[in-house]
Short mmCIF file of C-alpha atoms in Angstrom, two decimals:
data_model
loop_
_atom_site.label_atom_id
_atom_site.label_comp_id
_atom_site.label_asym_id
_atom_site.label_seq_id
_atom_site.Cartn_x
_atom_site.Cartn_y
_atom_site.Cartn_z
CA MET U 936 8.35 32.21 -32.41
CA GLY U 937 7.91 28.39 -32.10
CA VAL U 938 5.17 26.72 -30.13
CA VAL U 939 7.47 25.86 -27.22
CA ALA U 940 8.71 29.44 -27.01
CA VAL U 941 5.15 30.71 -26.92
CA LEU U 942 4.25 28.28 -24.15
CA VAL U 943 7.26 29.23 -22.06
CA ALA U 944 6.30 32.87 -22.43
CA VAL U 945 2.94 32.25 -20.82
CA LEU U 946 4.17 29.81 -18.21
CA PHE U 947 5.48 32.65 -16.05
CA PRO U 948 2.84 35.37 -15.65
CA ALA U 949 3.63 38.53 -13.73
CA VAL U 950 4.17 37.83 -10.03
CA THR U 951 1.76 39.63 -7.76
CA SER U 952 2.87 41.44 -4.61
CA ALA U 953 1.45 38.58 -2.53
CA GLU U 954 3.51 35.94 -4.33
CA THR U 955 7.16 34.93 -4.08
CA PRO U 956 9.04 34.86 -7.40
CA SER U 957 10.39 31.48 -8.43
CA GLY U 958 12.53 30.08 -11.21
CA ASP U 959 11.09 26.63 -11.70
CA VAL U 960 11.56 25.06 -15.12
CA PRO U 961 8.18 23.98 -16.50
CA GLY U 962 9.42 21.01 -18.54
CA VAL U 963 11.87 19.87 -21.17
CA LEU U 964 10.92 18.77 -24.68
CA ALA U 965 13.31 17.49 -27.30
CA VAL U 966 14.32 19.60 -30.31
CA GLY U 967 11.59 19.33 -32.88
CA ASP U 968 8.86 18.44 -30.41
CA ASP U 969 7.06 21.67 -31.19
CA VAL U 970 6.67 20.50 -34.79
CA GLY U 971 4.41 17.72 -33.54
CA TYR U 972 2.39 19.92 -31.20
CA VAL U 973 -1.38 19.50 -31.65
CA SER U 974 -3.58 22.36 -30.53
CA LEU U 975 -7.02 21.57 -29.13
CA GLN U 976 -10.19 23.43 -28.41
CA PRO U 977 -9.91 23.83 -24.61
CA GLY U 978 -11.55 20.94 -22.80
CA ARG U 979 -12.17 20.63 -19.07
CA LEU U 980 -10.63 17.42 -17.68
CA LEU U 981 -10.90 18.23 -13.96
CA ASP U 982 -13.06 20.39 -11.73
CA THR U 983 -13.28 19.46 -8.06
CA ARG U 984 -15.95 22.02 -7.16
CA PRO U 985 -19.38 20.70 -6.10
CA GLY U 986 -21.74 20.36 -9.03
CA ALA U 987 -18.99 20.99 -11.58
CA GLY U 988 -18.79 19.25 -14.95
CA THR U 989 -16.07 17.98 -17.26
CA VAL U 990 -15.96 16.91 -20.91
CA ASP U 991 -16.99 13.36 -20.02
CA GLY U 992 -18.30 13.64 -16.45
CA LEU U 993 -15.12 12.12 -14.99
CA PHE U 994 -13.05 13.89 -12.33
CA ALA U 995 -15.94 16.25 -11.61
CA GLY U 996 -17.16 17.50 -8.21
CA GLY U 997 -14.83 15.30 -6.16
CA GLY U 998 -14.14 17.90 -3.48
CA ALA U 999 -11.15 20.05 -2.61
CA VAL U 1000 -7.70 18.49 -2.60
CA GLY U 1001 -6.29 18.49 0.92
CA PRO U 1002 -2.86 19.60 2.12
CA SER U 1003 0.08 17.39 1.10
CA SER U 1004 -2.28 15.37 -1.09
CA THR U 1005 -1.97 14.21 -4.67
CA LEU U 1006 -4.72 13.86 -7.26
CA GLU U 1007 -3.96 11.54 -10.17
CA LEU U 1008 -5.67 12.83 -13.31
CA THR U 1009 -6.21 10.73 -16.44
CA VAL U 1010 -5.44 12.89 -19.48
CA VAL U 1011 -5.10 10.48 -22.40
CA GLY U 1012 -8.25 9.55 -24.29
CA ARG U 1013 -10.09 12.61 -23.01
CA GLY U 1014 -10.87 16.08 -24.37
CA GLY U 1015 -9.39 15.35 -27.80
CA VAL U 1016 -6.16 13.85 -26.46
CA PRO U 1017 -5.55 10.45 -28.12
CA ALA U 1018 -5.53 7.27 -26.03
CA THR U 1019 -2.05 6.34 -27.29
CA GLY U 1020 1.05 8.02 -28.65
CA VAL U 1021 0.98 10.96 -26.22
CA GLY U 1022 4.18 12.15 -24.55
CA ALA U 1023 3.00 15.36 -22.89
CA VAL U 1024 -0.06 17.55 -22.55
CA VAL U 1025 -0.48 21.29 -22.20
CA LEU U 1026 -2.82 22.11 -19.31
CA ASN U 1027 -4.24 25.30 -17.92
CA ILE U 1028 -4.29 24.63 -14.16
CA THR U 1029 -6.44 26.81 -11.88
CA ALA U 1030 -6.47 26.85 -8.08
CA THR U 1031 -9.60 28.35 -6.57
CA GLN U 1032 -11.00 28.85 -3.06
CA PRO U 1033 -7.71 27.82 -1.35
CA THR U 1034 -7.88 27.96 2.43
CA ALA U 1035 -4.13 28.64 2.70
CA SER U 1036 -1.34 30.01 0.56
CA GLY U 1037 0.56 27.30 -1.25
CA PHE U 1038 1.42 25.79 -4.60
CA VAL U 1039 0.56 22.97 -6.99
CA THR U 1040 3.16 20.73 -8.62
CA VAL U 1041 2.23 18.83 -11.79
CA HIS U 1042 4.37 15.81 -12.67
CA PRO U 1043 4.15 12.42 -14.44
CA THR U 1044 2.27 9.84 -12.39
CA GLY U 1045 4.73 7.29 -11.09
CA ALA U 1046 7.66 9.70 -11.05
CA ALA U 1047 9.10 11.10 -7.85
CA LEU U 1048 7.65 14.42 -6.75
CA PRO U 1049 10.02 17.13 -8.00
CA ASN U 1050 11.16 20.01 -5.82
CA ALA U 1051 9.33 22.56 -7.91
CA SER U 1052 5.98 24.26 -8.40
CA ASN U 1053 3.84 24.92 -11.45
CA LEU U 1054 1.26 27.17 -9.84
CA ASN U 1055 1.70 29.44 -6.80
CA PHE U 1056 -1.36 30.90 -5.06
CA VAL U 1057 -2.43 32.80 -1.98
CA ALA U 1058 -5.33 32.04 0.33
CA GLY U 1059 -8.75 33.01 -0.97
CA GLN U 1060 -7.68 33.88 -4.52
CA THR U 1061 -8.30 32.19 -7.85
CA THR U 1062 -5.03 31.73 -9.76
CA PRO U 1063 -4.44 30.08 -13.17
CA ASN U 1064 -1.23 29.04 -14.93
CA LEU U 1065 -0.32 27.13 -18.07
CA THR U 1066 2.03 24.15 -17.84
CA ILE U 1067 3.50 21.39 -19.98
CA ALA U 1068 3.11 18.07 -18.23
CA ARG U 1069 4.67 14.82 -19.36
CA VAL U 1070 2.30 11.84 -19.20
CA GLY U 1071 3.12 9.10 -16.71
CA ASP U 1072 1.79 5.73 -15.63
CA GLY U 1073 -1.71 4.85 -16.76
CA GLY U 1074 -1.92 7.91 -19.03
CA ASN U 1075 -2.05 10.11 -15.93
CA VAL U 1076 -0.49 13.25 -14.54
CA SER U 1077 -0.34 13.93 -10.80
CA LEU U 1078 -1.32 17.22 -9.17
CA PHE U 1079 0.24 17.72 -5.73
CA ASN U 1080 -1.31 20.37 -3.46
CA PHE U 1081 1.10 21.66 -0.84
CA ALA U 1082 -1.11 23.46 1.69
CA GLY U 1083 -4.73 24.05 2.61
CA ASP U 1084 -7.86 22.65 1.02
CA THR U 1085 -7.82 23.75 -2.61
CA HIS U 1086 -10.23 23.22 -5.49
CA LEU U 1087 -8.42 22.44 -8.73
CA ILE U 1088 -9.48 22.89 -12.35
CA ALA U 1089 -7.56 21.51 -15.35
CA ASP U 1090 -8.28 22.42 -18.98
CA VAL U 1091 -6.34 20.71 -21.78
CA VAL U 1092 -5.35 22.94 -24.70
CA GLY U 1093 -2.94 20.71 -26.61
CA TRP U 1094 -0.60 17.72 -26.63
CA PHE U 1095 2.76 16.50 -27.90
CA PRO U 1096 3.40 13.08 -29.44
CA GLY U 1097 5.66 10.55 -27.78
CA THR U 1098 5.44 7.92 -25.07
CA ALA U 1099 4.96 8.11 -21.32
CA SER U 1100 8.10 9.24 -19.55
CA VAL U 1101 7.75 6.66 -16.78
CA THR U 1102 7.44 2.95 -17.49
CA GLY U 1103 6.99 1.03 -14.28
CA ALA U 1104 8.23 -2.48 -13.62
CA PRO U 1105 5.13 -4.70 -13.41
CA ALA U 1106 4.50 -6.18 -9.96
CA THR U 1107 2.57 -9.28 -8.96
CA ALA U 1108 2.46 -8.79 -5.18
CA VAL U 1109 3.29 -6.29 -2.44
CA SER U 1110 4.13 -6.65 1.25
CA VAL U 1111 3.99 -4.00 3.97
CA GLY U 1112 6.45 -3.84 6.86
CA GLY U 1113 6.44 -1.58 9.86
CA THR U 1114 8.25 1.29 8.13
CA PHE U 1115 9.10 -0.19 4.75
CA SER U 1116 7.48 -2.06 1.85
CA CYS U 1117 8.50 -4.66 -0.73
CA ALA U 1118 7.21 -5.72 -4.16
CA LEU U 1119 7.49 -8.99 -6.05
CA LEU U 1120 8.04 -8.28 -9.75
CA VAL U 1121 6.96 -10.41 -12.70
CA GLU U 1122 10.53 -11.52 -13.36
CA ALA U 1123 10.60 -13.12 -9.85
CA THR U 1124 12.87 -10.48 -8.33
CA ILE U 1125 12.03 -8.26 -5.33
CA LYS U 1126 12.41 -4.55 -4.67
CA CYS U 1127 11.97 -2.81 -1.31
CA TRP U 1128 11.81 0.79 -0.10
CA GLY U 1129 11.61 2.76 3.15
CA ARG U 1130 13.55 2.46 6.40
CA ASN U 1131 16.65 0.27 6.42
CA ASN U 1132 18.30 0.59 9.85
CA VAL U 1133 18.54 -3.19 10.33
CA GLY U 1134 18.77 -4.19 6.68
CA MET U 1135 15.09 -4.73 5.93
CA LEU U 1136 15.52 -3.55 2.32
CA GLY U 1137 17.73 -6.57 1.68
CA ASN U 1138 20.21 -4.78 -0.57
CA GLY U 1139 23.30 -5.29 1.56
CA THR U 1140 23.26 -1.80 3.11
CA LEU U 1141 21.72 0.03 6.05
CA VAL U 1142 20.85 3.05 3.90
CA ALA U 1143 17.18 4.03 3.66
CA SER U 1144 15.54 4.59 0.28
CA ASP U 1145 12.27 6.37 -0.51
CA THR U 1146 12.15 4.63 -3.90
CA PRO U 1147 12.44 0.88 -4.65
CA VAL U 1148 15.86 -0.82 -4.58
CA PRO U 1149 16.60 -4.46 -5.59
CA VAL U 1150 16.93 -7.18 -2.95
CA THR U 1151 20.27 -8.93 -3.37
CA GLY U 1152 20.45 -12.39 -4.90
CA ILE U 1153 16.76 -13.28 -5.28
CA THR U 1154 15.71 -14.25 -8.80
CA THR U 1155 13.13 -17.04 -8.31
CA ALA U 1156 10.68 -15.58 -5.77
CA VAL U 1157 7.02 -16.62 -5.90
CA SER U 1158 5.76 -14.65 -2.86
CA ILE U 1159 6.88 -11.98 -0.38
CA THR U 1160 5.80 -11.13 3.17
CA SER U 1161 7.04 -8.49 5.64
CA GLY U 1162 6.83 -7.96 9.39
CA ASP U 1163 7.91 -5.15 11.66
CA ALA U 1164 11.55 -5.10 10.50
CA HIS U 1165 12.11 -8.25 8.46
CA SER U 1166 10.90 -9.87 5.25
CA CYS U 1167 10.78 -13.41 3.91
CA ALA U 1168 10.53 -14.62 0.32
CA LEU U 1169 9.24 -18.00 -0.81
CA LEU U 1170 11.32 -19.30 -3.72
CA ALA U 1171 10.21 -21.52 -6.59
CA ASN U 1172 12.02 -24.55 -5.12
CA GLY U 1173 9.98 -24.39 -1.88
CA THR U 1174 12.74 -22.88 0.25
CA ILE U 1175 12.49 -19.58 2.12
CA GLN U 1176 14.96 -16.73 2.52
CA CYS U 1177 14.62 -13.92 5.08
CA TRP U 1178 16.46 -10.68 5.83
CA GLY U 1179 16.40 -7.80 8.31
CA VAL U 1180 16.16 -7.91 12.10
CA ASN U 1181 16.88 -11.12 14.03
CA PHE U 1182 16.30 -9.99 17.63
CA SER U 1183 13.45 -12.48 18.08
CA ALA U 1184 14.82 -15.15 15.73
CA GLU U 1185 12.80 -13.70 12.85
CA LEU U 1186 15.22 -15.06 10.23
CA GLY U 1187 14.70 -18.73 11.08
CA ASP U 1188 18.34 -19.66 10.58
CA GLY U 1189 18.84 -21.22 14.02
CA THR U 1190 20.19 -18.07 15.68
CA VAL U 1191 18.65 -15.40 17.90
CA ALA U 1192 19.39 -11.78 18.87
CA SER U 1193 22.25 -11.38 16.37
CA PRO U 1194 23.31 -10.92 13.76
CA ASP U 1195 20.70 -9.00 11.79
CA SER U 1196 21.16 -9.55 8.06
CA PRO U 1197 20.91 -6.90 5.30
CA THR U 1198 20.96 -9.69 2.69
CA PRO U 1199 18.72 -12.77 2.39
CA ILE U 1200 19.68 -15.94 4.29
CA GLN U 1201 17.98 -19.32 4.09
CA VAL U 1202 15.48 -20.55 6.66
CA VAL U 1203 16.59 -23.95 7.93
CA GLY U 1204 14.55 -27.11 7.61
CA ILE U 1205 12.00 -26.03 5.01
CA ASN U 1206 12.15 -27.07 1.37
CA ASN U 1207 8.46 -27.65 0.60
CA ALA U 1208 6.64 -24.42 1.48
CA ARG U 1209 3.69 -23.29 -0.61
CA SER U 1210 2.75 -20.08 1.24
CA ILE U 1211 4.29 -17.81 3.88
CA ASN U 1212 3.05 -14.94 6.01
CA VAL U 1213 4.20 -12.38 8.58
CA GLY U 1214 1.60 -10.27 10.34
CA PRO U 1215 1.41 -6.46 10.56
CA GLY U 1216 4.28 -5.38 12.79
CA GLY U 1217 4.96 -9.04 13.47
CA HIS U 1218 8.07 -10.79 14.75
CA HIS U 1219 7.14 -14.35 13.83
CA THR U 1220 6.62 -16.04 10.48
CA CYS U 1221 4.56 -19.06 9.46
CA ALA U 1222 4.71 -21.25 6.37
CA ALA U 1223 2.10 -23.66 5.01
CA LEU U 1224 3.83 -26.72 3.56
CA THR U 1225 2.86 -28.88 0.60
CA ASP U 1226 2.24 -31.83 2.95
CA GLY U 1227 -0.49 -29.88 4.81
CA ARG U 1228 1.61 -29.06 7.86
CA VAL U 1229 2.37 -25.55 9.15
CA LYS U 1230 5.72 -24.46 10.55
CA CYS U 1231 6.40 -21.20 12.41
CA TRP U 1232 9.46 -19.48 13.87
CA GLY U 1233 10.37 -16.29 15.75
CA TRP U 1234 8.77 -14.57 18.75
CA ASN U 1235 6.63 -16.92 20.88
CA GLU U 1236 5.63 -15.00 24.00
CA PHE U 1237 1.93 -15.81 23.54
CA GLY U 1238 2.28 -19.25 22.00
CA GLN U 1239 1.85 -17.86 18.49
CA LEU U 1240 4.15 -20.55 17.04
CA GLY U 1241 1.52 -23.15 17.87
CA ASP U 1242 3.92 -25.86 19.03
CA GLY U 1243 2.44 -26.14 22.54
CA THR U 1244 5.02 -23.90 24.19
CA ARG U 1245 5.13 -20.30 25.36
CA ILE U 1246 8.87 -19.67 25.38
CA THR U 1247 9.81 -16.26 23.98
CA TYR U 1248 12.69 -17.43 21.80
CA ARG U 1249 11.51 -21.01 21.27
CA GLY U 1250 11.33 -20.52 17.53
CA ILE U 1251 14.96 -20.04 16.59
CA GLU U 1252 14.25 -22.45 13.75
CA PRO U 1253 10.91 -23.57 12.28
CA GLY U 1254 8.78 -25.92 14.38
CA ALA U 1255 5.58 -27.71 13.41
CA VAL U 1256 2.20 -26.41 14.60
CA GLY U 1257 0.50 -29.14 16.59
CA GLY U 1258 -2.48 -31.01 15.19
CA ILE U 1259 -2.58 -29.49 11.70
CA ASP U 1260 -1.92 -31.73 8.69
CA ASN U 1261 -4.32 -30.31 6.07
CA ALA U 1262 -3.62 -26.58 5.89
CA VAL U 1263 -3.96 -24.77 2.57
CA SER U 1264 -2.81 -21.33 3.76
CA VAL U 1265 -1.63 -19.56 6.90
CA SER U 1266 -1.72 -16.02 8.28
CA ALA U 1267 0.46 -14.70 11.11
CA GLY U 1268 -0.98 -11.80 13.11
CA TYR U 1269 0.94 -9.70 15.60
CA THR U 1270 0.68 -12.18 18.48
CA HIS U 1271 -1.55 -14.90 17.05
CA SER U 1272 -1.76 -17.06 13.93
CA CYS U 1273 -4.51 -18.70 11.89
CA ALA U 1274 -4.72 -21.32 9.13
CA VAL U 1275 -7.35 -22.26 6.57
CA LEU U 1276 -7.78 -26.04 6.38
CA ALA U 1277 -8.68 -28.12 3.33
CA ASN U 1278 -12.23 -28.66 4.64
CA GLY U 1279 -12.93 -24.88 4.77
CA THR U 1280 -12.58 -24.53 8.54
CA VAL U 1281 -10.16 -22.16 10.28
CA LYS U 1282 -7.95 -22.79 13.29
CA CYS U 1283 -6.10 -20.14 15.30
CA TRP U 1284 -3.54 -20.16 18.12
CA GLY U 1285 -1.58 -17.74 20.33
CA ASP U 1286 -2.81 -14.56 22.00
CA ASN U 1287 -6.54 -14.50 22.80
CA ARG U 1288 -6.92 -11.48 25.08
CA PHE U 1289 -9.32 -9.86 22.62
CA GLY U 1290 -10.99 -12.99 21.31
CA GLN U 1291 -8.79 -13.08 18.23
CA LEU U 1292 -8.73 -16.90 18.18
CA GLY U 1293 -12.45 -16.87 17.36
CA ASP U 1294 -13.29 -20.00 19.36
CA GLY U 1295 -15.85 -18.35 21.62
CA GLY U 1296 -13.81 -19.20 24.71
CA THR U 1297 -12.24 -17.11 27.43
CA VAL U 1298 -8.65 -18.38 27.66
CA SER U 1299 -6.15 -15.54 27.36
CA TRP U 1300 -3.75 -17.53 25.20
CA ALA U 1301 -3.55 -20.93 23.53
CA PRO U 1302 -0.22 -22.43 22.37
CA ALA U 1303 -2.04 -25.01 20.23
CA PRO U 1304 -4.71 -24.50 17.53
CA LEU U 1305 -8.38 -23.91 18.39
CA SER U 1306 -11.25 -24.08 15.90
CA VAL U 1307 -12.93 -20.82 14.89
CA VAL U 1308 -16.66 -21.06 15.57
CA GLY U 1309 -19.15 -21.36 12.71
CA ILE U 1310 -16.83 -21.17 9.69
CA THR U 1311 -16.95 -24.12 7.31
CA ASN U 1312 -16.35 -22.57 3.87
CA ALA U 1313 -13.34 -20.26 4.23
CA VAL U 1314 -11.03 -19.71 1.27
CA ALA U 1315 -8.63 -17.26 2.93
CA VAL U 1316 -7.81 -15.76 6.32
CA SER U 1317 -5.93 -12.57 7.22
CA SER U 1318 -4.76 -11.75 10.74
CA GLY U 1319 -4.08 -8.23 11.99
CA GLY U 1320 -2.80 -6.89 15.27
CA TYR U 1321 -5.53 -8.31 17.49
CA HIS U 1322 -8.21 -9.37 15.03
CA SER U 1323 -8.69 -11.70 12.09
CA CYS U 1324 -11.01 -11.92 9.11
CA ALA U 1325 -11.96 -14.85 6.89
CA LEU U 1326 -13.04 -14.66 3.27
CA LEU U 1327 -15.77 -17.21 2.61
CA ALA U 1328 -16.55 -19.12 -0.57
CA ASP U 1329 -19.56 -16.86 -1.24
CA ARG U 1330 -17.14 -13.85 -1.20
CA THR U 1331 -18.51 -12.40 2.04
CA LEU U 1332 -16.48 -11.72 5.20
CA ARG U 1333 -16.52 -12.77 8.82
CA CYS U 1334 -14.25 -11.04 11.35
CA TRP U 1335 -13.47 -11.56 15.06
CA GLY U 1336 -11.29 -10.17 17.86
CA GLN U 1337 -10.53 -6.56 18.81
CA ASN U 1338 -13.24 -4.12 17.69
CA GLY U 1339 -12.70 -0.98 19.77
CA GLY U 1340 -11.59 0.93 16.68
CA GLY U 1341 -14.04 -0.72 14.31
CA GLU U 1342 -11.59 -3.37 13.09
CA LEU U 1343 -14.46 -5.80 12.45
CA GLY U 1344 -16.35 -3.36 10.22
CA ASN U 1345 -19.73 -3.87 11.89
CA GLY U 1346 -20.06 -0.52 13.65
CA GLY U 1347 -17.82 -1.31 16.61
CA VAL U 1348 -20.32 -3.25 18.73
CA PRO U 1349 -19.34 -5.26 20.67
CA ALA U 1350 -15.89 -3.88 21.50
CA THR U 1351 -14.47 -7.38 21.20
CA SER U 1352 -15.94 -10.53 19.71
CA SER U 1353 -14.63 -14.02 20.37
CA THR U 1354 -16.80 -15.38 17.57
CA PRO U 1355 -17.00 -14.28 13.92
CA VAL U 1356 -19.36 -11.44 12.97
CA VAL U 1357 -20.64 -10.45 9.53
CA VAL U 1358 -19.19 -7.34 7.89
CA PRO U 1359 -22.39 -5.64 6.66
CA GLY U 1360 -22.61 -4.41 3.09
CA ILE U 1361 -19.46 -6.18 1.94
CA ALA U 1362 -19.85 -8.72 -0.87
CA ASN U 1363 -17.98 -9.98 -3.93
CA VAL U 1364 -14.64 -9.67 -2.12
CA THR U 1365 -11.67 -10.74 -4.25
CA SER U 1366 -8.80 -9.81 -1.92
CA LEU U 1367 -8.49 -9.36 1.84
CA GLY U 1368 -5.74 -7.64 3.85
CA ALA U 1369 -5.90 -7.05 7.61
CA GLY U 1370 -3.67 -4.30 8.95
CA TYR U 1371 -2.58 -3.85 12.54
CA ALA U 1372 -5.79 -2.00 13.52
CA ASN U 1373 -7.76 -1.89 10.28
CA THR U 1374 -8.94 -4.08 7.44
CA CYS U 1375 -9.10 -3.55 3.68
CA VAL U 1376 -10.70 -5.49 0.84
CA VAL U 1377 -10.90 -5.38 -2.93
CA ILE U 1378 -14.45 -5.55 -4.25
CA GLY U 1379 -14.86 -7.33 -7.58
CA ASN U 1380 -11.33 -6.61 -8.81
CA ALA U 1381 -12.12 -2.92 -8.82
CA THR U 1382 -12.67 -0.62 -5.87
CA LEU U 1383 -11.24 -0.85 -2.35
CA ARG U 1384 -12.94 -0.50 1.02
CA CYS U 1385 -11.18 -0.04 4.37
CA TRP U 1386 -12.31 0.29 7.99
CA GLY U 1387 -10.78 0.62 11.44
CA ILE U 1388 -8.07 2.95 12.77
CA GLY U 1389 -5.55 5.00 10.82
CA TRP U 1390 -5.08 6.07 7.24
CA LEU U 1391 -7.93 4.39 5.36
CA GLY U 1392 -7.16 5.96 1.99
CA ASP U 1393 -10.26 8.14 1.88
CA GLY U 1394 -8.43 11.43 2.41
CA SER U 1395 -8.68 11.53 6.18
CA GLN U 1396 -6.90 10.13 9.20
CA SER U 1397 -9.73 8.94 11.37
CA ILE U 1398 -11.54 5.98 12.82
CA SER U 1399 -14.29 4.44 10.73
CA LYS U 1400 -16.18 1.53 12.22
CA VAL U 1401 -17.83 0.83 8.89
CA PRO U 1402 -16.21 0.43 5.45
CA VAL U 1403 -15.22 3.57 3.50
CA VAL U 1404 -14.18 3.84 -0.14
CA VAL U 1405 -10.47 4.22 -0.87
CA ALA U 1406 -10.03 7.21 -3.18
CA GLY U 1407 -8.75 6.98 -6.72
CA ILE U 1408 -8.57 3.21 -7.24
CA ALA U 1409 -10.95 1.56 -9.69
CA ASN U 1410 -8.86 -1.44 -10.76
CA GLY U 1411 -7.55 -3.05 -7.59
CA ALA U 1412 -6.22 -6.61 -7.65
CA SER U 1413 -4.93 -7.17 -4.09
CA VAL U 1414 -4.38 -5.22 -0.89
CA VAL U 1415 -2.02 -5.60 2.10
CA GLY U 1416 -2.20 -3.68 5.40
CA GLY U 1417 0.54 -2.76 7.87
CA ILE U 1418 0.90 -0.73 11.06
CA GLY U 1419 0.64 2.76 9.58
CA HIS U 1420 0.49 2.35 5.83
CA THR U 1421 -1.26 0.19 3.24
CA CYS U 1422 -0.43 -0.87 -0.33
CA ALA U 1423 -2.44 -2.28 -3.21
CA VAL U 1424 -1.49 -3.97 -6.47
CA LEU U 1425 -3.61 -2.77 -9.39
CA ALA U 1426 -4.89 -4.85 -12.28
CA ASP U 1427 -2.31 -3.22 -14.57
CA ARG U 1428 0.43 -4.42 -12.13
CA ARG U 1429 1.24 -0.99 -10.75
CA ILE U 1430 1.41 -0.43 -6.99
CA LYS U 1431 -0.20 2.35 -4.98
CA CYS U 1432 0.36 3.02 -1.27
CA TRP U 1433 -0.93 5.44 1.35
CA GLY U 1434 -0.42 6.33 5.02
CA PHE U 1435 2.55 7.30 7.14
CA ASN U 1436 5.62 8.08 5.06
CA GLN U 1437 8.28 9.45 7.41
CA PHE U 1438 10.81 6.88 6.16
CA GLY U 1439 9.69 6.83 2.53
CA GLN U 1440 7.67 3.63 3.02
CA VAL U 1441 4.94 4.82 0.64
CA GLY U 1442 7.55 4.83 -2.13
CA ASP U 1443 6.66 7.98 -4.04
CA GLY U 1444 10.06 9.60 -3.54
CA THR U 1445 8.92 11.83 -0.68
CA HIS U 1446 8.54 11.71 3.09
CA ILE U 1447 5.08 13.26 2.97
CA THR U 1448 2.30 11.28 4.66
CA ARG U 1449 -0.37 10.37 2.12
CA SER U 1450 -4.05 10.29 3.01
CA THR U 1451 -4.98 8.91 -0.41
CA PRO U 1452 -3.17 6.38 -2.64
CA VAL U 1453 -0.11 7.45 -4.65
CA SER U 1454 1.92 5.48 -7.15
CA VAL U 1455 5.14 3.84 -6.05
CA TYR U 1456 7.94 5.29 -8.12
CA GLY U 1457 8.84 3.03 -11.04
CA LEU U 1458 6.37 0.28 -10.13
#
């Protein structure tokens, strides 16, 4: 009997009376693969139980895996498995102390979650099973736990030669819409995924997709930004193209209310943009131009276009923000906007009901820019729903505005702040992304911290008024927040997302809400 036949024989142990029989296929290996099979002395690669150990101390004692959660386990370069040339590993997976009956599915990281199980268990029992798992992105396999809080153990007993079954397209940037997401790829094209009822995926259809699909006709993109139901791409020639909803003149083509566009159309009057931004859930867009000016278009109910008016549909085409001629970047929040100027100061305009303009004043809205108090060395600004944060030259943060849910990261006191406050314990920030009611940062091109309301990536859905560590990311490059989900680009140019996923906006091929980061399929 060949190695594969032996493995298949043990992959389906006798079904107990408490279990439901299944016929899931454990994996497919090419003819001759068993010739290259390498047996190993069993080595423990994962043990989530408190105080547990592994062969190298990694993936040990991390706590039970929650319901509908995925743990990404590095298998290459550990326990005798080589760092390269591995196509699949043979793992003994054990579920122990489960609080509910359920199952575990093991699949290549970066691949869509299959409709299958590798290990079925009942509440309170310890159940092992052997499985062949192809290796995916980053030399990882993913373990999905369906129900209950379950401790997982993984012992490697062998491997097969080959290459990873999933090779993702490298990404340089990600944007997060209301119920969809988009990625800018290294070849200057764009892919989007999630809801598509008004064409926000940009592929010429109104059909949703829970995995990335190409945006039509864009081949020279240098940046991407997404609002509630539209996206805009900055092209290499300084022009901008947008797609999706146009109810509030989001597309900047000189029209309003209709038609929406499922394919990109050009924004009028701009051919020298150097950066663009749409806020979380936003309906207006702003562009910083190479001549130092800022132009905005779209919804203007609170004066967020900065042109001195407060006319809802004033921005059917881009108009210049008053009094700014030295901007280096711009950030559009939900109902306000901010810009970093060449001298390191920040100016904001629009809605100020929660102090999100940062000027220390009490006006409820300002249709022209006001100076943020006390900031003279900003290098970036990010605006959320009703708050903003600035990254300073010393890599620390200052935030202002709404703070009832801890959006400012300082413990939630005061509930609003019209002047910038320090985010305690946060230093060496390399990327900043404000979501609608939360904020996330990358620390030293490595780990992520988030705070505020919603899915913060730490395995829970809760409010944290101080920063918490995002689980499972140790090589973050940039982060972008939205209304209900967040995405990060990793140093190896993969993308991971977490949060609400009812429309497939997390991009892992499922509609399962993710409390911790998962890889976007194929990216």
